[in-house]
Amino acid sequence: MKKTLLGVSLLSTAVLAACGSDSESGDGSGEDTQTLTVGATSVPHAEILEFAEDQLEEENIELEIETFNDYIVPNEALASEEIDANYFQHIPYLEDQMEENENYDFVNMGGIHIEPIGVYSQEYDSLDALPDGAEIIMSNSVADHGRILQMLEQEGMLTLEEGAGVEATVEDIAENPKNLQFQADIDAATLPQVYNNGEGDAVFINSNYAIDADLNPQEDAIALESPEDNPYVNVVAARAEDEDNETIQTLVEVLQSEETQQFIEEEYDGAVIPAEQ
């Protein structure tokens, strides 16, 4: 867009309001289209963002989706201002990452959905059927360890120290009657392959990676995390300086809209659940 002397003031105002680059609107509204770049893992996050594109266009927002295959790079990209926001992580993971990285000054812009984590086994059809000394494989994401251990506690497989909560680790196991053995050094994205290879007795897989690997959490998991009172809501995160950014706020409103939430319910059939607003 060429700057003219008379247009400098108005152009500056538009640039300050935008997250990304500006382009002239073609809808006759006279409003500039704001470009918003959002980082996301491919399933379900990028798919949900793709569904929301038409609604965002009606708000003069052009969405650019950057897809990632892990849980590390999307926050690095957000901190380095390569993207305007990201949508891939749940609240405990976001908080954990900010504690571990001094340069991560992020805010939770709003919760969108929950992905109940599932347990998968090639050999056993229930947690109760696991043998003494069974090997449990989970990701190297520490933020998910408490989630998995709490689920095992709720299923009666072990008992945690009082007050361990979402930050529980294997060191917080008070009682382990089946002498379960834990392997927790696997990248989350590779867990479906670990399961397909028949490794371990049971593998905990995040639903986004399960779906992406053509696993159906509702049908293939031998146990599935309850969505009730679940603190692991997937959120849109942004830099703290953009907490009041209207373009990102509009993105969250669209993702929380009845239309988008209905899409989530119908598309993922319980494997991804809209978060209560």
mmCIF file of C-alpha atoms in Angstrom:
data_model
loop_
_atom_site.group_PDB
_atom_site.id
_atom_site.type_symbol
_atom_site.label_atom_id
_atom_site.label_comp_id
_atom_site.label_asym_id
_atom_site.label_seq_id
_atom_site.Cartn_x
_atom_site.Cartn_y
_atom_site.Cartn_z
ATOM 1 C CA MET A 1 0.000 0.000 0.000
ATOM 2 C CA LYS A 2 1.597 3.369 -1.036
ATOM 3 C CA LYS A 3 1.707 6.082 1.586
ATOM 4 C CA THR A 4 0.584 9.590 0.711
ATOM 5 C CA LEU A 5 1.191 12.657 2.842
ATOM 6 C CA LEU A 6 -2.501 13.039 3.641
ATOM 7 C CA GLY A 7 -2.878 9.347 4.460
ATOM 8 C CA VAL A 8 0.039 8.925 6.850
ATOM 9 C CA SER A 9 -1.987 9.599 10.000
ATOM 10 C CA LEU A 10 -4.814 7.239 9.090
ATOM 11 C CA LEU A 11 -2.389 4.568 7.902
ATOM 12 C CA SER A 12 -0.441 4.704 11.148
ATOM 13 C CA THR A 13 -3.640 4.177 13.119
ATOM 14 C CA ALA A 14 -4.527 1.149 11.014
ATOM 15 C CA VAL A 15 -1.067 -0.379 11.425
ATOM 16 C CA LEU A 16 -1.225 -0.031 15.193
ATOM 17 C CA ALA A 17 -4.572 -1.813 15.246
ATOM 18 C CA ALA A 18 -3.412 -4.699 13.094
ATOM 19 C CA CYS A 19 -1.737 -7.908 14.203
ATOM 20 C CA GLY A 20 -0.207 -8.645 10.853
ATOM 21 C CA SER A 21 -0.061 -6.953 7.476
ATOM 22 C CA ASP A 22 -2.869 -4.757 6.159
ATOM 23 C CA SER A 23 -4.643 -5.033 2.828
ATOM 24 C CA GLU A 24 -7.503 -3.048 1.348
ATOM 25 C CA SER A 25 -10.915 -4.583 1.873
ATOM 26 C CA GLY A 26 -12.692 -5.866 -1.190
ATOM 27 C CA ASP A 27 -16.105 -6.090 0.437
ATOM 28 C CA GLY A 28 -17.003 -2.462 -0.022
ATOM 29 C CA SER A 29 -17.061 -1.813 3.716
ATOM 30 C CA GLY A 30 -14.185 0.623 3.592
ATOM 31 C CA GLU A 31 -12.439 -1.243 6.388
ATOM 32 C CA ASP A 32 -8.952 -2.682 6.095
ATOM 33 C CA THR A 33 -8.576 -6.428 6.317
ATOM 34 C CA GLN A 34 -6.344 -7.472 9.202
ATOM 35 C CA THR A 35 -4.018 -10.416 8.665
ATOM 36 C CA LEU A 36 -3.732 -12.711 11.683
ATOM 37 C CA THR A 37 -1.104 -15.461 11.751
ATOM 38 C CA VAL A 38 -1.878 -18.311 14.134
ATOM 39 C CA GLY A 39 0.295 -21.332 14.882
ATOM 40 C CA ALA A 40 -1.454 -24.661 15.427
ATOM 41 C CA THR A 41 -0.962 -28.401 15.369
ATOM 42 C CA SER A 42 -2.681 -29.960 12.381
ATOM 43 C CA VAL A 43 -5.457 -31.952 14.091
ATOM 44 C CA PRO A 44 -7.806 -30.738 15.401
ATOM 45 C CA HIS A 45 -6.551 -27.191 15.887
ATOM 46 C CA ALA A 46 -5.703 -26.255 12.303
ATOM 47 C CA GLU A 47 -8.897 -27.932 11.087
ATOM 48 C CA ILE A 48 -10.979 -25.901 13.520
ATOM 49 C CA LEU A 49 -9.204 -22.722 12.430
ATOM 50 C CA GLU A 50 -9.888 -23.572 8.786
ATOM 51 C CA PHE A 51 -13.577 -23.945 9.588
ATOM 52 C CA ALA A 52 -13.545 -20.508 11.246
ATOM 53 C CA GLU A 53 -12.002 -18.747 8.254
ATOM 54 C CA ASP A 54 -15.321 -17.732 6.675
ATOM 55 C CA GLN A 55 -16.605 -16.249 9.922
ATOM 56 C CA LEU A 56 -13.367 -14.320 10.340
ATOM 57 C CA GLU A 57 -13.583 -12.980 6.793
ATOM 58 C CA GLU A 58 -16.940 -11.476 7.699
ATOM 59 C CA GLU A 59 -15.075 -9.609 10.448
ATOM 60 C CA ASN A 60 -12.437 -8.413 7.930
ATOM 61 C CA ILE A 61 -9.809 -10.763 9.296
ATOM 62 C CA GLU A 62 -7.658 -12.821 6.945
ATOM 63 C CA LEU A 63 -6.381 -15.897 8.783
ATOM 64 C CA GLU A 64 -2.985 -17.397 8.021
ATOM 65 C CA ILE A 65 -2.425 -20.785 9.670
ATOM 66 C CA GLU A 66 1.081 -22.031 10.417
ATOM 67 C CA THR A 67 1.039 -25.754 11.256
ATOM 68 C CA PHE A 68 3.490 -27.418 13.629
ATOM 69 C CA ASN A 69 4.160 -31.053 14.492
ATOM 70 C CA ASP A 70 5.353 -30.659 18.063
ATOM 71 C CA TYR A 71 4.620 -28.797 21.303
ATOM 72 C CA ILE A 72 7.841 -26.767 21.498
ATOM 73 C CA VAL A 73 8.150 -24.697 18.331
ATOM 74 C CA PRO A 74 4.711 -22.980 18.452
ATOM 75 C CA ASN A 75 5.639 -21.152 21.664
ATOM 76 C CA GLU A 76 9.111 -20.336 20.365
ATOM 77 C CA ALA A 77 7.491 -18.840 17.260
ATOM 78 C CA LEU A 78 5.087 -16.820 19.399
ATOM 79 C CA ALA A 79 7.873 -15.448 21.599
ATOM 80 C CA SER A 80 9.940 -14.450 18.561
ATOM 81 C CA GLU A 81 6.917 -12.704 16.977
ATOM 82 C CA GLU A 82 6.866 -15.010 13.956
ATOM 83 C CA ILE A 83 3.174 -15.591 14.656
ATOM 84 C CA ASP A 84 0.514 -13.472 16.378
ATOM 85 C CA ALA A 85 -1.049 -16.227 18.482
ATOM 86 C CA ASN A 86 -1.076 -19.987 18.823
ATOM 87 C CA TYR A 87 -3.731 -22.594 19.418
ATOM 88 C CA PHE A 88 -2.417 -26.019 20.393
ATOM 89 C CA GLN A 89 -1.842 -26.239 24.148
ATOM 90 C CA HIS A 90 -3.828 -26.733 27.321
ATOM 91 C CA ILE A 91 -3.654 -24.443 30.337
ATOM 92 C CA PRO A 92 -1.271 -26.470 32.584
ATOM 93 C CA TYR A 93 1.174 -26.841 29.680
ATOM 94 C CA LEU A 94 1.043 -23.112 28.942
ATOM 95 C CA GLU A 95 1.710 -22.281 32.590
ATOM 96 C CA ASP A 96 4.507 -24.842 32.785
ATOM 97 C CA GLN A 97 6.203 -23.447 29.690
ATOM 98 C CA MET A 98 6.121 -19.898 31.037
ATOM 99 C CA GLU A 99 7.708 -21.069 34.286
ATOM 100 C CA GLU A 100 10.502 -22.802 32.379
ATOM 101 C CA ASN A 101 11.192 -19.993 29.872
ATOM 102 C CA GLU A 102 11.887 -16.486 31.126
ATOM 103 C CA ASN A 103 11.197 -14.944 27.707
ATOM 104 C CA TYR A 104 7.693 -16.434 27.500
ATOM 105 C CA ASP A 105 5.329 -13.663 28.544
ATOM 106 C CA PHE A 106 2.044 -15.093 27.287
ATOM 107 C CA VAL A 107 -1.621 -14.795 28.182
ATOM 108 C CA ASN A 108 -4.541 -17.180 27.862
ATOM 109 C CA MET A 109 -6.960 -15.414 25.497
ATOM 110 C CA GLY A 110 -9.747 -17.977 25.932
ATOM 111 C CA GLY A 111 -10.529 -21.680 26.121
ATOM 112 C CA ILE A 112 -11.882 -23.493 23.058
ATOM 113 C CA HIS A 113 -11.999 -27.264 23.562
ATOM 114 C CA ILE A 114 -10.909 -30.300 25.569
ATOM 115 C CA GLU A 115 -9.170 -33.363 24.149
ATOM 116 C CA PRO A 116 -9.654 -36.269 26.577
ATOM 117 C CA ILE A 117 -6.409 -38.237 26.723
ATOM 118 C CA GLY A 118 -6.744 -41.948 25.957
ATOM 119 C CA VAL A 119 -5.001 -45.193 26.889
ATOM 120 C CA TYR A 120 -4.241 -47.587 24.035
ATOM 121 C CA SER A 121 -3.047 -51.194 24.158
ATOM 122 C CA GLN A 122 -2.408 -53.808 21.498
ATOM 123 C CA GLU A 123 -2.790 -56.654 23.975
ATOM 124 C CA TYR A 124 -5.168 -55.664 26.776
ATOM 125 C CA ASP A 125 -8.752 -54.447 26.558
ATOM 126 C CA SER A 126 -8.957 -52.654 29.906
ATOM 127 C CA LEU A 127 -6.739 -51.102 32.546
ATOM 128 C CA ASP A 128 -7.792 -53.798 34.995
ATOM 129 C CA ALA A 129 -6.391 -56.427 32.631
ATOM 130 C CA LEU A 130 -2.871 -54.974 32.742
ATOM 131 C CA PRO A 131 -0.420 -57.424 34.348
ATOM 132 C CA ASP A 132 1.748 -56.858 37.381
ATOM 133 C CA GLY A 133 4.739 -54.731 36.367
ATOM 134 C CA ALA A 134 3.020 -53.441 33.215
ATOM 135 C CA GLU A 135 4.985 -50.835 31.259
ATOM 136 C CA ILE A 136 3.097 -47.550 30.855
ATOM 137 C CA ILE A 137 4.378 -45.244 28.123
ATOM 138 C CA MET A 138 3.592 -41.531 28.184
ATOM 139 C CA SER A 139 5.034 -38.426 26.560
ATOM 140 C CA ASN A 140 7.984 -36.411 27.798
ATOM 141 C CA SER A 141 5.614 -33.478 28.409
ATOM 142 C CA VAL A 142 5.805 -33.083 32.191
ATOM 143 C CA ALA A 143 2.564 -31.093 32.148
ATOM 144 C CA ASP A 144 0.736 -34.262 31.064
ATOM 145 C CA HIS A 145 2.207 -36.514 33.745
ATOM 146 C CA GLY A 146 -0.078 -35.268 36.498
ATOM 147 C CA ARG A 147 -3.013 -35.607 34.135
ATOM 148 C CA ILE A 148 -2.176 -39.245 33.392
ATOM 149 C CA LEU A 149 -1.428 -40.162 37.009
ATOM 150 C CA GLN A 150 -4.674 -38.568 38.193
ATOM 151 C CA MET A 151 -6.565 -40.586 35.595
ATOM 152 C CA LEU A 152 -4.889 -43.796 36.787
ATOM 153 C CA GLU A 153 -5.796 -42.869 40.350
ATOM 154 C CA GLN A 154 -9.429 -42.304 39.366
ATOM 155 C CA GLU A 155 -9.403 -45.731 37.695
ATOM 156 C CA GLY A 156 -8.137 -47.307 40.936
ATOM 157 C CA MET A 157 -4.738 -48.260 39.516
ATOM 158 C CA LEU A 158 -2.647 -46.291 42.007
ATOM 159 C CA THR A 159 -2.809 -43.711 44.788
ATOM 160 C CA LEU A 160 -1.042 -40.349 44.751
ATOM 161 C CA GLU A 161 0.308 -38.382 47.672
ATOM 162 C CA GLU A 162 -2.335 -36.046 49.044
ATOM 163 C CA GLY A 163 -2.413 -32.709 47.252
ATOM 164 C CA ALA A 164 -0.228 -33.814 44.312
ATOM 165 C CA GLY A 165 -2.845 -32.544 41.842
ATOM 166 C CA VAL A 166 -2.092 -31.613 38.229
ATOM 167 C CA GLU A 167 1.629 -31.225 38.989
ATOM 168 C CA ALA A 168 1.995 -34.841 40.146
ATOM 169 C CA THR A 169 4.967 -36.878 38.945
ATOM 170 C CA VAL A 170 5.817 -40.551 39.346
ATOM 171 C CA GLU A 171 7.665 -39.506 42.521
ATOM 172 C CA ASP A 172 4.270 -38.633 44.019
ATOM 173 C CA ILE A 173 2.906 -42.189 43.736
ATOM 174 C CA ALA A 174 2.062 -43.350 47.266
ATOM 175 C CA GLU A 175 0.634 -46.770 46.419
ATOM 176 C CA ASN A 176 1.258 -48.796 43.270
ATOM 177 C CA PRO A 177 -0.352 -52.209 43.844
ATOM 178 C CA LYS A 178 0.326 -53.439 40.274
ATOM 179 C CA ASN A 179 3.910 -52.173 40.349
ATOM 180 C CA LEU A 180 3.309 -50.197 37.162
ATOM 181 C CA GLN A 181 6.505 -49.118 35.392
ATOM 182 C CA PHE A 182 6.576 -45.726 33.636
ATOM 183 C CA GLN A 183 8.509 -44.663 30.564
ATOM 184 C CA ALA A 184 8.204 -40.917 30.027
ATOM 185 C CA ASP A 185 10.855 -39.936 27.489
ATOM 186 C CA ILE A 186 8.826 -40.190 24.281
ATOM 187 C CA ASP A 187 7.936 -37.200 22.104
ATOM 188 C CA ALA A 188 4.147 -36.825 22.076
ATOM 189 C CA ALA A 189 3.925 -36.826 18.283
ATOM 190 C CA THR A 190 5.543 -40.273 18.061
ATOM 191 C CA LEU A 191 3.234 -42.009 20.562
ATOM 192 C CA PRO A 192 0.867 -43.401 17.885
ATOM 193 C CA GLN A 193 3.851 -45.057 16.185
ATOM 194 C CA VAL A 194 4.990 -46.441 19.537
ATOM 195 C CA TYR A 195 1.520 -47.946 19.958
ATOM 196 C CA ASN A 196 1.454 -49.313 16.402
ATOM 197 C CA ASN A 197 4.828 -50.949 17.054
ATOM 198 C CA GLY A 198 3.351 -52.783 20.016
ATOM 199 C CA GLU A 199 5.762 -51.178 22.478
ATOM 200 C CA GLY A 200 4.825 -51.184 26.162
ATOM 201 C CA ASP A 201 1.667 -52.624 27.661
ATOM 202 C CA ALA A 202 -0.311 -49.372 27.514
ATOM 203 C CA VAL A 203 0.335 -46.052 25.786
ATOM 204 C CA PHE A 204 -1.240 -42.716 26.725
ATOM 205 C CA ILE A 205 -1.861 -40.687 23.565
ATOM 206 C CA ASN A 206 -3.144 -37.130 23.305
ATOM 207 C CA SER A 207 -6.317 -37.093 21.221
ATOM 208 C CA ASN A 208 -4.949 -34.683 18.616
ATOM 209 C CA TYR A 209 -2.157 -37.093 17.722
ATOM 210 C CA ALA A 210 -4.470 -40.110 17.996
ATOM 211 C CA ILE A 211 -6.948 -38.611 15.518
ATOM 212 C CA ASP A 212 -4.139 -37.591 13.171
ATOM 213 C CA ALA A 213 -2.987 -41.242 13.187
ATOM 214 C CA ASP A 214 -6.492 -42.501 12.325
ATOM 215 C CA LEU A 215 -7.185 -43.747 15.834
ATOM 216 C CA ASN A 216 -10.692 -43.225 17.170
ATOM 217 C CA PRO A 217 -10.412 -42.384 20.887
ATOM 218 C CA GLN A 218 -14.013 -43.381 21.512
ATOM 219 C CA GLU A 219 -13.573 -46.820 19.932
ATOM 220 C CA ASP A 220 -9.876 -47.664 20.121
ATOM 221 C CA ALA A 221 -8.903 -46.451 23.595
ATOM 222 C CA ILE A 222 -9.212 -48.946 26.457
ATOM 223 C CA ALA A 223 -9.854 -45.988 28.791
ATOM 224 C CA LEU A 224 -10.620 -42.338 28.152
ATOM 225 C CA GLU A 225 -10.207 -39.349 30.433
ATOM 226 C CA SER A 226 -13.431 -37.821 31.757
ATOM 227 C CA PRO A 227 -14.198 -34.338 30.364
ATOM 228 C CA GLU A 228 -16.026 -33.307 33.545
ATOM 229 C CA ASP A 229 -14.188 -30.706 35.645
ATOM 230 C CA ASN A 230 -11.264 -31.133 33.287
ATOM 231 C CA PRO A 231 -8.597 -28.421 33.706
ATOM 232 C CA TYR A 232 -6.875 -29.308 30.431
ATOM 233 C CA VAL A 233 -8.740 -26.863 28.212
ATOM 234 C CA ASN A 234 -6.978 -26.020 24.940
ATOM 235 C CA VAL A 235 -6.617 -22.266 24.595
ATOM 236 C CA VAL A 236 -5.587 -19.508 22.246
ATOM 237 C CA ALA A 237 -2.392 -17.972 23.606
ATOM 238 C CA ALA A 238 -0.886 -14.597 22.720
ATOM 239 C CA ARG A 239 1.897 -12.355 23.918
ATOM 240 C CA ALA A 240 0.950 -10.376 27.025
ATOM 241 C CA GLU A 241 1.324 -7.124 25.104
ATOM 242 C CA ASP A 242 -1.547 -8.259 22.853
ATOM 243 C CA GLU A 243 -3.983 -9.129 25.631
ATOM 244 C CA ASP A 244 -6.318 -6.313 24.527
ATOM 245 C CA ASN A 245 -5.803 -6.860 20.806
ATOM 246 C CA GLU A 246 -9.251 -6.768 19.234
ATOM 247 C CA THR A 247 -8.287 -8.958 16.272
ATOM 248 C CA ILE A 248 -7.172 -11.830 18.510
ATOM 249 C CA GLN A 249 -10.196 -11.310 20.744
ATOM 250 C CA THR A 250 -12.417 -11.647 17.675
ATOM 251 C CA LEU A 251 -10.646 -14.893 16.752
ATOM 252 C CA VAL A 252 -11.480 -16.293 20.198
ATOM 253 C CA GLU A 253 -15.090 -15.154 19.933
ATOM 254 C CA VAL A 254 -15.434 -16.919 16.582
ATOM 255 C CA LEU A 255 -13.852 -20.115 17.913
ATOM 256 C CA GLN A 256 -16.217 -19.999 20.884
ATOM 257 C CA SER A 257 -19.235 -19.290 18.695
ATOM 258 C CA GLU A 258 -22.141 -21.702 18.551
ATOM 259 C CA GLU A 259 -21.375 -22.417 14.903
ATOM 260 C CA THR A 260 -17.771 -23.448 15.577
ATOM 261 C CA GLN A 261 -18.608 -25.384 18.708
ATOM 262 C CA GLN A 262 -21.271 -27.332 16.793
ATOM 263 C CA PHE A 263 -18.665 -28.155 14.136
ATOM 264 C CA ILE A 264 -16.355 -29.536 16.847
ATOM 265 C CA GLU A 265 -19.113 -31.738 18.259
ATOM 266 C CA GLU A 266 -20.147 -33.128 14.882
ATOM 267 C CA GLU A 267 -16.694 -33.479 13.337
ATOM 268 C CA TYR A 268 -14.940 -35.270 16.212
ATOM 269 C CA ASP A 269 -17.791 -37.223 17.793
ATOM 270 C CA GLY A 270 -16.637 -36.917 21.392
ATOM 271 C CA ALA A 271 -12.883 -37.175 20.730
ATOM 272 C CA VAL A 272 -12.767 -33.367 20.955
ATOM 273 C CA ILE A 273 -15.268 -31.610 23.211
ATOM 274 C CA PRO A 274 -16.196 -27.904 23.229
ATOM 275 C CA ALA A 275 -15.122 -26.158 26.416
ATOM 276 C CA GLU A 276 -17.822 -24.731 28.642
ATOM 277 C CA GLN A 277 -17.928 -20.958 28.325
#
